[in-house]
Amino acid sequence: MDARAIPGNVPGARGSAPGAAAASVLEQNRRVSTPFVVDKTRREASRAWDKFYKAHEDRFFRDRHWTDREFASLRAADGEEGIEQALGQGAQGAQDAPVLLEVGCGVGNTIYPLLEKNAALKAYACDFSPRAVAMVKEHGAYTPERVHAFVYDLVREKGTLRAHLATRRGWPPVSTLSLIFVLSAIPPHEHAAVLAALVDAVPVGATLVFRDYARCDIAQLRFHTRKDAQWAEPSLLSTDYDWYRRGDETMAYFFTKDEVERLMHSTGRLAGTVEEVVKTNTNRRTGVLMERRFIQAQLRKTS
């Protein structure tokens, strides 16, 4: 079965369950990589992303102009729901400017569109790829008065993020923590500890915005419909998790809504909503439907 032909749902629909056809695709091609490859993929995750940015520079990902539409806490103060209303002044004082902490910032595809729309915004931006962070600093809109970019490994350095933030004196506390397509690039057994460390680094009242890949997303289905040579290492890294190795050696993980709800609840310090977002596009060349599925959440740190 061709994953591209899986029936789609209404564009932008919330909570539409994947069909039986999609579930059946995931039962195909269940070969799992050897323990050696799994361990190597985990150990060299940061190196793989550095090689990725060396090859693609800033040409691969498009700027994310949609983040302030999806998340109220990222909207400029004069918007329909300004930052002050959305956050209820939570982590901010009355005179404080909004401050974004984006982990896994890549080359700045999220922060720079937001900085352009919101003149008051300041942003911390970190990534475990030194090459990506260097490109953030080389961006034409970079200014140290508004952007503090630094190299940070979420897995190996977890628990030290607060110290990194403290080096930037004079800025207000973080008001929004952005975690967009980040946890899927980290081994699943590290998800809970990484999230707990991130939540610990931001003040009470700060908002966490989250988006990542959902189970039965077309990208996952393609792993199971692709015809790999018998001698090639399989993409699937585990029989217990929806966890894969891409051709460029980076990792991909696909979440369920319940899984993300449990993950957020495990911190004991977050309250908010988690939803599944389904977007269906038509391939202009082939005319087939391509269903993208994401898990999205906006939560507040309560304690």
Coordinates of C-alpha atoms in Angstrom, one line a residue:
M1 CA 0.0 0.0 0.0
D2 CA 1.3 3.5 -0.9
A3 CA 1.5 5.7 2.2
R4 CA 0.8 8.7 0.1
A5 CA -2.7 7.4 -0.7
I6 CA -3.9 7.0 2.9
P7 CA -7.2 8.8 3.1
G8 CA -7.0 12.3 4.7
N9 CA -9.2 14.3 6.9
V10 CA -10.3 17.9 6.9
P11 CA -7.4 20.4 6.7
G12 CA -6.6 21.7 10.2
A13 CA -9.0 19.3 11.9
R14 CA -8.5 18.6 15.6
G15 CA -8.6 15.1 17.1
S16 CA -9.4 13.1 14.0
A17 CA -8.3 9.5 14.6
P18 CA -6.1 7.8 12.1
G19 CA -7.9 5.2 10.0
A20 CA -7.5 1.5 9.8
A21 CA -5.6 1.8 6.6
A22 CA -2.9 3.9 8.3
A23 CA -2.7 1.5 11.2
S24 CA -2.2 -1.4 8.8
V25 CA 0.7 0.3 7.1
L26 CA 2.5 0.4 10.5
E27 CA 2.3 -3.3 10.7
Q28 CA 4.4 -3.7 7.5
N29 CA 8.2 -3.8 7.4
R30 CA 8.8 -4.2 11.2
R31 CA 12.5 -5.1 11.0
V32 CA 14.5 -3.4 13.8
S33 CA 18.0 -2.1 13.7
T34 CA 20.8 -4.0 15.5
P35 CA 21.7 -2.9 19.0
F36 CA 25.0 -1.6 17.7
V37 CA 23.2 0.8 15.3
V38 CA 20.7 1.9 17.9
D39 CA 23.5 2.7 20.4
K40 CA 25.5 4.5 17.7
T41 CA 22.5 6.6 16.7
R42 CA 21.8 7.6 20.3
R43 CA 25.5 8.5 21.0
E44 CA 26.0 10.5 17.8
A45 CA 22.7 12.5 17.7
S46 CA 24.4 15.9 18.1
R47 CA 27.1 15.1 15.5
A48 CA 24.4 14.0 13.1
W49 CA 22.6 17.3 13.4
D50 CA 25.8 19.3 13.0
K51 CA 26.5 17.3 9.8
F52 CA 22.9 18.1 8.7
Y53 CA 23.5 21.8 9.0
K54 CA 26.8 21.6 7.3
A55 CA 25.1 20.0 4.3
H56 CA 22.0 22.1 4.2
E57 CA 23.0 25.4 6.0
D58 CA 19.8 27.5 6.3
R59 CA 18.2 26.2 3.1
F60 CA 16.3 23.1 4.4
F61 CA 13.6 24.5 6.8
R62 CA 11.2 27.3 6.0
D63 CA 10.6 30.1 8.5
R64 CA 7.8 29.3 10.8
H65 CA 5.4 32.2 10.4
W66 CA 2.5 30.2 11.9
T67 CA 3.7 29.9 15.5
D68 CA 2.0 33.1 16.8
R69 CA -1.3 32.0 15.1
E70 CA -1.2 28.6 16.8
F71 CA 0.0 29.8 20.3
A72 CA -1.5 32.8 22.0
S73 CA 1.6 33.3 24.2
L74 CA 3.7 34.1 21.2
R75 CA 1.4 36.8 19.8
A76 CA 2.5 40.4 20.0
A77 CA 0.9 42.6 22.7
D78 CA -1.4 44.5 20.3
G79 CA -2.8 41.3 18.8
E80 CA -6.3 39.9 19.4
E81 CA -5.0 38.1 22.4
G82 CA -1.8 40.0 23.4
I83 CA 1.0 38.5 25.4
E84 CA -0.2 40.3 28.6
Q85 CA -3.8 38.8 28.3
A86 CA -2.5 35.3 27.3
L87 CA -0.1 35.0 30.1
G88 CA -2.0 37.0 32.7
Q89 CA 1.3 38.6 33.6
G90 CA 2.3 35.1 34.9
A91 CA 6.1 35.1 34.8
Q92 CA 6.3 38.8 33.8
G93 CA 6.2 41.9 35.8
A94 CA 4.0 44.8 34.7
Q95 CA 6.9 46.5 32.9
D96 CA 8.7 43.4 31.7
A97 CA 9.2 42.6 28.0
P98 CA 8.2 39.1 26.9
V99 CA 11.1 36.7 26.7
L100 CA 11.1 33.5 24.7
L101 CA 13.4 30.5 25.4
E102 CA 13.6 28.3 22.3
V103 CA 15.4 25.0 22.7
G104 CA 16.4 23.2 19.5
C105 CA 16.4 26.6 17.7
G106 CA 18.1 25.3 14.5
V107 CA 19.1 28.3 12.4
G108 CA 16.4 30.6 13.8
N109 CA 13.4 29.7 11.7
T110 CA 11.1 30.4 14.7
I111 CA 12.7 33.3 16.5
Y112 CA 13.3 35.6 13.7
P113 CA 9.8 35.8 12.3
L114 CA 8.6 36.4 15.9
L115 CA 11.2 39.1 16.6
E116 CA 10.1 40.8 13.4
K117 CA 6.4 40.8 14.4
N118 CA 7.0 41.8 18.1
A119 CA 9.4 44.7 18.7
A120 CA 9.4 44.1 22.5
L121 CA 10.3 40.4 22.3
K122 CA 13.7 39.1 23.4
A123 CA 14.8 35.5 22.8
Y124 CA 17.2 32.9 24.2
A125 CA 18.0 30.4 21.4
C126 CA 20.0 27.2 22.0
D127 CA 20.8 24.1 20.0
F128 CA 23.2 21.2 20.4
S129 CA 24.6 21.9 16.9
P130 CA 27.4 24.5 17.1
R131 CA 27.0 25.0 13.4
A132 CA 23.3 25.9 13.8
V133 CA 24.0 28.4 16.6
A134 CA 26.7 30.0 14.5
M135 CA 24.2 30.6 11.7
V136 CA 21.7 32.1 14.2
K137 CA 24.4 34.6 15.0
E138 CA 25.2 35.2 11.4
H139 CA 21.5 36.1 10.5
G140 CA 21.0 39.6 9.2
A141 CA 18.5 40.3 12.0
Y142 CA 20.7 39.1 14.8
T143 CA 21.5 41.6 17.6
P144 CA 22.8 40.6 21.0
E145 CA 20.4 43.1 22.6
R146 CA 17.5 40.9 21.6
V147 CA 19.0 37.4 20.9
H148 CA 21.2 35.3 23.2
A149 CA 22.2 32.2 21.2
F150 CA 24.3 29.4 22.8
V151 CA 25.2 25.8 22.3
Y152 CA 23.4 23.5 24.7
D153 CA 22.9 19.7 24.7
L154 CA 19.5 18.9 26.2
V155 CA 20.5 15.4 27.1
R156 CA 24.1 15.6 28.3
E157 CA 23.7 19.0 30.0
K158 CA 20.2 18.7 31.5
G159 CA 19.9 20.5 34.8
T160 CA 22.4 23.3 33.9
L161 CA 20.1 25.4 31.7
R162 CA 19.2 27.8 34.5
A163 CA 22.9 28.6 34.9
H164 CA 23.2 29.4 31.1
L165 CA 20.2 31.8 31.4
A166 CA 21.7 33.5 34.4
T167 CA 24.7 34.7 32.3
R168 CA 22.4 37.1 30.5
R169 CA 22.0 39.8 33.1
G170 CA 19.3 42.5 32.8
W171 CA 16.7 40.5 30.9
P172 CA 13.3 39.8 32.4
P173 CA 12.5 36.2 33.3
V174 CA 11.4 33.7 30.6
S175 CA 7.7 34.0 29.8
T176 CA 7.5 31.3 27.1
L177 CA 9.4 28.1 26.6
S178 CA 9.2 26.8 23.0
L179 CA 9.6 23.1 22.4
I180 CA 8.7 22.6 18.7
F181 CA 9.9 19.5 16.9
V182 CA 12.6 18.9 19.6
L183 CA 11.7 15.9 21.7
S184 CA 11.2 13.7 18.5
A185 CA 15.0 14.2 17.9
I186 CA 15.8 12.8 21.3
P187 CA 15.8 9.1 22.4
P188 CA 12.5 8.3 24.0
H189 CA 13.9 7.1 27.3
E190 CA 15.3 10.7 27.8
H191 CA 12.0 12.5 27.1
A192 CA 10.8 12.8 30.7
A193 CA 14.1 13.9 32.2
V194 CA 14.7 16.4 29.5
L195 CA 11.2 17.9 29.9
A196 CA 11.6 18.0 33.7
A197 CA 14.9 19.9 33.5
L198 CA 13.4 22.4 31.0
V199 CA 10.4 23.1 33.2
D200 CA 12.7 23.5 36.2
A201 CA 14.7 26.2 34.4
V202 CA 11.7 28.6 33.8
P203 CA 9.7 30.5 36.4
V204 CA 6.3 29.8 37.7
G205 CA 3.7 31.3 35.3
A206 CA 5.7 30.7 32.2
T207 CA 4.0 29.1 29.3
L208 CA 5.2 26.0 27.5
V209 CA 4.3 25.6 23.8
F210 CA 4.8 22.2 22.2
R211 CA 4.4 20.7 18.7
D212 CA 5.8 17.5 17.5
Y213 CA 5.1 14.6 15.1
A214 CA 2.1 12.4 15.8
R215 CA 1.6 8.7 15.3
C216 CA 0.5 7.8 11.7
D217 CA 1.9 11.0 10.3
I218 CA 2.8 10.4 6.6
A219 CA 6.5 10.7 7.5
Q220 CA 6.1 7.7 9.7
L221 CA 4.1 5.7 7.2
R222 CA 6.8 6.2 4.6
F223 CA 9.3 4.4 6.9
H224 CA 7.1 1.3 6.6
T225 CA 6.3 1.5 2.9
R226 CA 9.8 2.1 1.8
K227 CA 11.5 -0.9 0.2
D228 CA 14.9 -1.3 2.0
A229 CA 17.5 -3.7 0.7
Q230 CA 17.8 -6.8 2.9
W231 CA 21.4 -5.9 3.7
A232 CA 20.6 -2.4 4.7
E233 CA 20.0 -1.5 8.4
P234 CA 16.3 -0.9 9.0
S235 CA 15.0 2.5 10.0
L236 CA 13.0 1.3 13.0
L237 CA 15.0 1.5 16.2
S238 CA 12.7 -0.2 18.7
T239 CA 9.9 -2.7 19.0
D240 CA 8.4 -0.7 21.9
Y241 CA 8.4 2.8 20.6
D242 CA 7.6 4.6 17.3
W243 CA 11.3 5.6 17.0
Y244 CA 13.2 5.7 13.8
R245 CA 16.6 6.6 12.2
R246 CA 16.5 8.8 9.1
G247 CA 18.9 8.4 6.2
D248 CA 20.9 11.4 7.5
E249 CA 21.4 9.6 10.9
T250 CA 19.1 12.0 12.8
M251 CA 16.3 10.5 14.8
A252 CA 12.5 10.8 14.5
Y253 CA 9.9 9.9 17.1
F254 CA 6.1 9.9 16.7
F255 CA 3.9 10.6 19.7
T256 CA 0.3 9.8 20.6
K257 CA -1.9 12.4 22.4
D258 CA -2.2 10.2 25.5
E259 CA 1.6 9.8 25.6
V260 CA 2.2 13.6 25.5
E261 CA -0.5 14.1 28.2
R262 CA 1.2 11.6 30.5
L263 CA 4.6 13.1 29.8
M264 CA 3.4 16.6 30.7
H265 CA 1.6 15.4 33.7
S266 CA 4.7 13.5 34.9
T267 CA 6.4 16.9 35.7
G268 CA 3.6 17.6 38.3
R269 CA 4.1 21.3 37.4
L270 CA 2.2 21.9 34.1
A271 CA -1.5 22.5 33.4
G272 CA -3.1 23.1 30.0
T273 CA -4.4 21.4 26.9
V274 CA -3.0 18.8 24.6
E275 CA -4.5 18.1 21.2
E276 CA -3.9 16.3 17.9
V277 CA -3.8 18.5 14.8
V278 CA -4.5 16.9 11.4
K279 CA -3.6 18.8 8.2
T280 CA -4.3 17.4 4.8
N281 CA -2.5 18.6 1.7
T282 CA -2.7 17.5 -1.9
N283 CA 0.4 16.8 -3.9
R284 CA 0.1 19.0 -6.9
R285 CA 2.2 16.7 -9.1
T286 CA 0.5 13.4 -8.2
G287 CA -2.9 14.5 -7.0
V288 CA -2.7 12.3 -3.9
L289 CA -3.6 13.3 -0.3
M290 CA -0.8 13.7 2.2
E291 CA -1.9 13.7 5.8
R292 CA 0.3 15.5 8.4
R293 CA -0.4 14.7 12.0
F294 CA 1.0 16.7 15.0
I295 CA 0.6 16.7 18.7
Q296 CA 0.2 20.3 20.0
A297 CA 0.0 21.7 23.5
Q298 CA 0.1 24.9 25.4
L299 CA 0.5 24.6 29.1
R300 CA 1.4 26.9 32.1
K301 CA 3.9 26.1 34.8
T302 CA 1.9 26.1 38.0
S303 CA 4.5 25.5 40.7

